[in-house]
Amino acid sequence: MSVLLEARHISHRFGRTLALDDVSLTLRRHEILAIVGESGSGKTTLLNMLSGRLTPQSGDILYYDGHAATSLRVRGERAVRTLQRARWGYVAQDPRAALRLDISAGGNIGARLMASGARNYDDIRAMAARWLEAVEIDVDRLDDWPRTFSGGMLQRLQIAATLVTDPELVFMDEPTGGLDVSVQARILDLIRSLVRRLGLAVVIVTHDIGVARLLADRLIVMRRGCIVEHGLTDQVLDDPQHPYTQLLVASVLPV
Amino acid sequence: MQGYNFAYLDETTKRMIRRAILKAVAIPGHQVPFASREMPLPYGWGTGGIQLTASLIGADDVLKVIDQGADDTTNAISIRSFFARTAGVRTTTHTDAATLIQTRHRIPEIPLRDDQIIVYQVPMPEPLYRLEPSRAVSRRMHAMADYGPMHVKLYEDITRFGRVAVSYDHPVVVNRRYLMSPSPIPAFDNPKLHRMPALQLFGAGREKRIYAVPPHTDVVSLDFEDRPFNPIRAPHRCALCGAEHSYLDEMVIDDRGGRMFACSDTDYCASYQAREA
Amino acid sequence: MAYVAVKGGEAAIAAAHAWLARVRRGDTRLSAIAAAQIVAQLGRAVDRVMAEGALYDPQLAAMAILQAQGDLIEAAFLVRAYRTTLPRLIDSDPVDTAAMRTQRRISAIFKDLPGGQRLGPTTDYTHRLLEFDISAVAAIKPDAPKADPDPAIAATLPRATDLLGAESLIEGEVPSLNEPIDLTMSPLAFPASRDERLQALARGDEGFLLALGYSTQRGYGHTHPFVGELRMGAVGLRITPPELGFAIDIGDIILTECQMVNQFAGSKTTPPQFTRGYGLSFGHADRRAMSMALVDRAMRAEELGEDVSAPAQNVEFVLSHCDNIEATGFVEHLKLPHHVDFQSELETIRAMRREAQATKGAAPDEADNAGL
Ligand SMILES: Nc1ncnc2c1ncn2[C@@H]1O[C@H](COP(=O)(O)OP(=O)(O)OP(=O)(O)O)[C@@H](O)[C@H]1O
Ligand SMILES: [Mg+2]
């Protein structure tokens, strides 16, 4: 599989905190990569750099567009915005921050379509309805405001609103973080089936080893801004090399 | 007028405004910040338009000022007399006799020519302000052409009301790039913006912005392919001149619900009457 | 509809102006007020108009107050509209408020300080009892103090905040290297630098500044303020004409300056220091200078690494709405005819109602009786 996204020697400081310390990684097409690690290890910061929401102080992010690779820095802010509007997606931990609560569910799903040029009302609406079904929300909620939705429904709505543009690459930051366990399982199932069906490449941040095992092809373990271990998910989890990873895996109770 | 320069503003200020106009013409639909001056008329009463007019007007110009389409509405009278007093220029109520037309809320009914300039008074130059109150953020949205939220608003209107609920100040895209407020003209007037031979200048004094639509520039009202932009007017004839396609004012003529409809463009109405007679 | 009468608008305006002139003059059996009387006896009103009108000229401010029937926002507007036409001959040198010939100088953070606390002509400790005997208001005690009894003493009072500065207990004032932005010559842009912010606040509406300053005291952006020093008095204004190459004195202006001392910033490694909020106003204007200092400090939240959540901390919100000339114009412009827009709203709402009723079919509709 060919490379889609590549980080080269990313470093970034917030004041005196070295949030990322010389991080490099590659993501292939259709691949699911999980980033795990303790709180404050730099997972979200790394995800924000990869997705162009933050610019690293040093190092480069390269996106392989067709055959050519160009760094996000060289592409410029406007080109990156264009990518973010359609070909890339971002699923935040808190759907309330990502969705517009004063806009109907259909409007929220249609937003990315409209932002990338869709101009046919009926088509947009039909597409929104299809996606509402795909995330298992009743179609007659299409014109309802998200504030009337439950937490799990909101997260599913956010997933629909992200995937509606048929992106090739989706970034997710703890997509099940704010939900209770029973709801988590359902959302994870949904993500797994959609991701496989659509052949998405995904970078998912989680501190839950179980989530990583369920979804990811490959795994990156972070600690204090560095990648301490990476490899195929099963390999890393079954035979952790780095002492920190061993600790991480050991601290998870067997299911 | 004693103690003041021709057309009130000093020449340095006029030059500053003309530079902003040139920039605005070069980037159609883009809002150019300018150091708006305090004018002797209140903000919101046309100070942007007045500053544009003051910086453009010459001794040979013939000025027409309208508000709500009419030459004899109070604020139009006030602005016209301001320029008659400070610049001593000729004024007119005839659209075709004017070289410079300052307007609030309307575009004259008869097509303007390439030797005319129309100046719009603009209260809120930022078309995104209801969606995004911070101008620092909305400026970025313009830079990135992040106009999706505006369409989402139209989507919501259609979903909720069955049609777009914007009836004036309907946003337009200029030259396929910038989203622009056409000022609070009725949507009925929007098509006149498109490829108008006259130079169109927009001035917002309080918000300190100038923008422009150069002659013959594409101006497209926001809509959906399957819900095309469809402005409406009162389905009546003008009671005074009989015109069938002009924009009408509705006047309440008694306390039993009696209504009369008449052209909002008073010059158009008068010349239509003269022609028909 | 009378005010957009199809004909006769011109006559209506002329009549309105004539009527206004009559109302302004009031009862002609009473003598007319002279501007000089306003300068002399309504000093606080004159100060406010000079501050918000952004022009130091008591005589013009008094004329404006008279012309505006005592409506101070209207008066400030008259002053601004005149000011904007004046040629800009030269920029003055920065005024030195440390060399102020103070009539009033108080500090709330020291019981006593070199030069002492000087109350000056303040209403602070008056009992707010309405004086029914107007001759008592006008009476002057023969031993009443005057400004500058001894200019030599009055001009040598150290700033209370400098006493803290000597120990580095308060952040230093770093002189700006750049020419300050002139808000009247270039439009406000965000993010706004502190020089722009202070300029906008200096001419901002006193009521708005007061309310925002007050809101910070009530918890919306709290800054733990103390009045380090409030001083009022005459400051010499100097210019340096390029052809002379040295500064010359062109006169005095009365200023009120407030140095607010606020909660400290710092960490385990950076020694903590008090922070500053600054207020300056034309004339004698304690309330205005203090409010300005509170709001200035609140707007520094981001720079000082504080959470930005309260209205007074939102620089764009505060600066975009503090100018009462802009605000009053836009609020009052709603009086202008808007019937063209309203007409299109009418047609739209009628069309929507028709469509809604058609959808409902023949079913009776309570909205029918709403009668638009
Ligand atoms: N905007 C910011 N300003 C200052 N420091 C920041 C900022 N964002 C992150 N940091 C710091 O950078 C480090 C990495 O933070 P990051 O949010 O990437 O961690 P994380 O691995 O996502 O943690 P969690 O699992 O708790 O979400 C932390 O020390 C954090 O305090
Ligand atoms: Mg995180």
Coordinates of C-alpha atoms in Angstrom, one line a residue, chain A residues 1-162:
Chain A
M1 CA 0.0 0.0 0.0
S2 CA 1.3 3.4 -0.9
V3 CA 2.1 6.2 1.6
L4 CA -0.6 8.8 2.2
L5 CA 0.7 11.0 5.0
E6 CA 4.1 11.3 6.5
A7 CA 5.5 13.2 9.5
R8 CA 9.2 14.0 9.4
H9 CA 11.0 15.1 12.5
I10 CA 8.2 17.0 14.1
S11 CA 9.1 19.0 17.2
H12 CA 6.9 21.5 19.1
R13 CA 7.0 23.4 22.3
F14 CA 4.3 25.1 24.3
G15 CA 6.3 27.6 26.4
R16 CA 8.6 25.4 28.4
T17 CA 6.8 22.1 27.6
L18 CA 8.3 20.1 24.9
A19 CA 5.0 18.6 23.6
L20 CA 6.6 16.7 20.6
D21 CA 10.2 15.7 20.4
D22 CA 11.4 14.7 16.9
V23 CA 8.5 12.5 15.9
S24 CA 8.4 10.8 12.5
L25 CA 5.8 8.4 11.2
T26 CA 4.1 7.3 8.0
L27 CA 0.5 6.4 7.3
R28 CA -0.5 4.2 4.3
R29 CA -3.7 4.4 2.3
H30 CA -6.6 2.5 3.9
E31 CA -4.6 2.0 7.0
I32 CA -5.7 2.5 10.6
L33 CA -3.1 3.9 12.9
A34 CA -3.7 4.2 16.6
I35 CA -1.8 6.6 18.8
V36 CA -1.8 5.5 22.4
G37 CA 0.0 6.8 25.5
E38 CA -0.6 8.4 28.9
S39 CA -2.3 11.7 29.4
G40 CA -0.1 14.7 28.4
S41 CA 2.2 12.5 26.2
G42 CA 1.4 14.7 23.1
K43 CA -1.2 12.5 21.3
T44 CA -3.6 15.4 20.6
T45 CA -0.8 17.7 19.7
L46 CA 0.5 15.2 17.2
L47 CA -3.0 14.6 15.7
N48 CA -3.5 18.4 15.3
M49 CA -0.2 18.7 13.5
L50 CA -1.0 15.8 11.1
S51 CA -4.4 17.2 10.3
G52 CA -3.1 20.7 9.7
R53 CA -4.9 22.3 12.6
L54 CA -1.5 23.3 14.1
T55 CA 1.7 24.1 12.4
P56 CA 4.8 22.4 13.9
Q57 CA 7.7 24.6 14.9
S58 CA 10.1 22.3 13.2
G59 CA 9.7 19.3 10.9
D60 CA 7.3 18.7 8.0
I61 CA 4.1 17.0 7.3
L62 CA 3.8 15.6 3.8
Y63 CA 0.6 14.6 2.1
Y64 CA 0.8 12.3 -0.9
D65 CA -1.7 13.7 -3.3
G66 CA -1.9 11.3 -6.3
H67 CA 1.8 10.7 -6.9
A68 CA 3.4 14.0 -5.6
A69 CA 4.2 14.6 -2.0
T70 CA 3.9 18.2 -0.8
S71 CA 4.4 19.5 2.7
L72 CA 1.5 21.2 4.3
R73 CA 3.7 24.2 4.9
V74 CA 4.3 24.6 1.2
R75 CA 0.7 24.0 0.2
G76 CA -0.3 26.9 2.4
E77 CA -3.2 27.6 4.7
R78 CA -5.8 27.9 2.0
A79 CA -5.0 24.6 0.3
V80 CA -5.0 22.9 3.7
R81 CA -8.4 24.3 4.5
T82 CA -9.7 22.9 1.2
L83 CA -8.4 19.5 2.1
Q84 CA -10.0 19.8 5.5
R85 CA -13.3 20.6 4.1
A86 CA -13.7 17.4 2.1
R87 CA -10.9 14.9 1.6
W88 CA -9.9 14.9 5.2
G89 CA -12.2 14.6 8.2
Y90 CA -11.8 15.3 11.9
V91 CA -13.9 13.6 14.6
A92 CA -13.5 15.4 17.9
Q93 CA -14.0 13.9 21.4
D94 CA -16.7 16.4 22.2
P95 CA -19.3 16.5 19.4
R96 CA -20.9 19.6 20.9
A97 CA -17.8 21.6 20.1
A98 CA -17.7 20.3 16.5
L99 CA -21.4 20.4 15.6
R100 CA -23.5 23.5 15.3
L101 CA -26.3 23.0 17.8
D102 CA -28.5 25.7 16.3
I103 CA -28.6 24.0 12.9
S104 CA -30.7 21.0 12.1
A105 CA -29.1 17.5 12.0
G106 CA -29.5 17.6 8.2
G107 CA -27.8 21.0 8.0
N108 CA -24.9 19.7 10.1
I109 CA -24.4 16.7 7.8
G110 CA -24.9 18.9 4.7
A111 CA -22.4 21.5 5.9
R112 CA -19.3 19.9 4.6
L113 CA -21.0 19.1 1.3
M114 CA -22.0 22.8 0.9
A115 CA -18.6 24.0 2.0
S116 CA -17.1 22.0 -0.8
G117 CA -19.5 23.2 -3.5
A118 CA -22.7 21.1 -3.4
R119 CA -25.5 23.4 -4.6
N120 CA -28.5 21.1 -5.0
Y121 CA -30.9 21.2 -2.1
D122 CA -32.7 18.0 -2.7
D123 CA -29.4 16.1 -3.3
I124 CA -27.9 17.5 -0.1
R125 CA -31.0 16.5 1.8
A126 CA -31.1 13.0 0.4
M127 CA -27.5 12.5 1.2
A128 CA -28.0 13.8 4.7
A129 CA -30.9 11.3 5.2
R130 CA -28.8 8.4 3.9
W131 CA -26.0 9.3 6.3
L132 CA -28.3 9.6 9.2
E133 CA -29.5 6.1 8.4
A134 CA -25.9 4.9 8.1
V135 CA -25.1 6.0 11.6
E136 CA -28.4 4.4 12.8
I137 CA -30.3 7.5 13.6
D138 CA -34.0 7.6 12.7
V139 CA -34.4 9.6 9.4
D140 CA -37.3 11.5 10.9
R141 CA -34.8 13.3 13.1
L142 CA -33.4 14.9 10.0
D143 CA -34.8 18.4 10.8
D144 CA -34.3 18.2 14.5
W145 CA -31.8 20.3 16.4
P146 CA -28.8 18.3 17.8
R147 CA -29.5 19.7 21.2
T148 CA -32.4 17.3 21.4
F149 CA -30.0 14.4 20.8
S150 CA -28.3 12.1 23.3
G151 CA -24.6 12.0 23.8
G152 CA -24.2 8.8 21.7
M153 CA -26.5 10.2 19.0
L154 CA -24.4 13.4 18.8
Q155 CA -21.2 11.4 18.3
R156 CA -22.9 9.4 15.6
L157 CA -24.1 12.6 14.0
Q158 CA -20.6 14.0 14.1
I159 CA -19.3 10.9 12.3
A160 CA -22.0 11.2 9.7
A161 CA -21.2 14.9 9.2
T162 CA -17.5 14.0 8.8

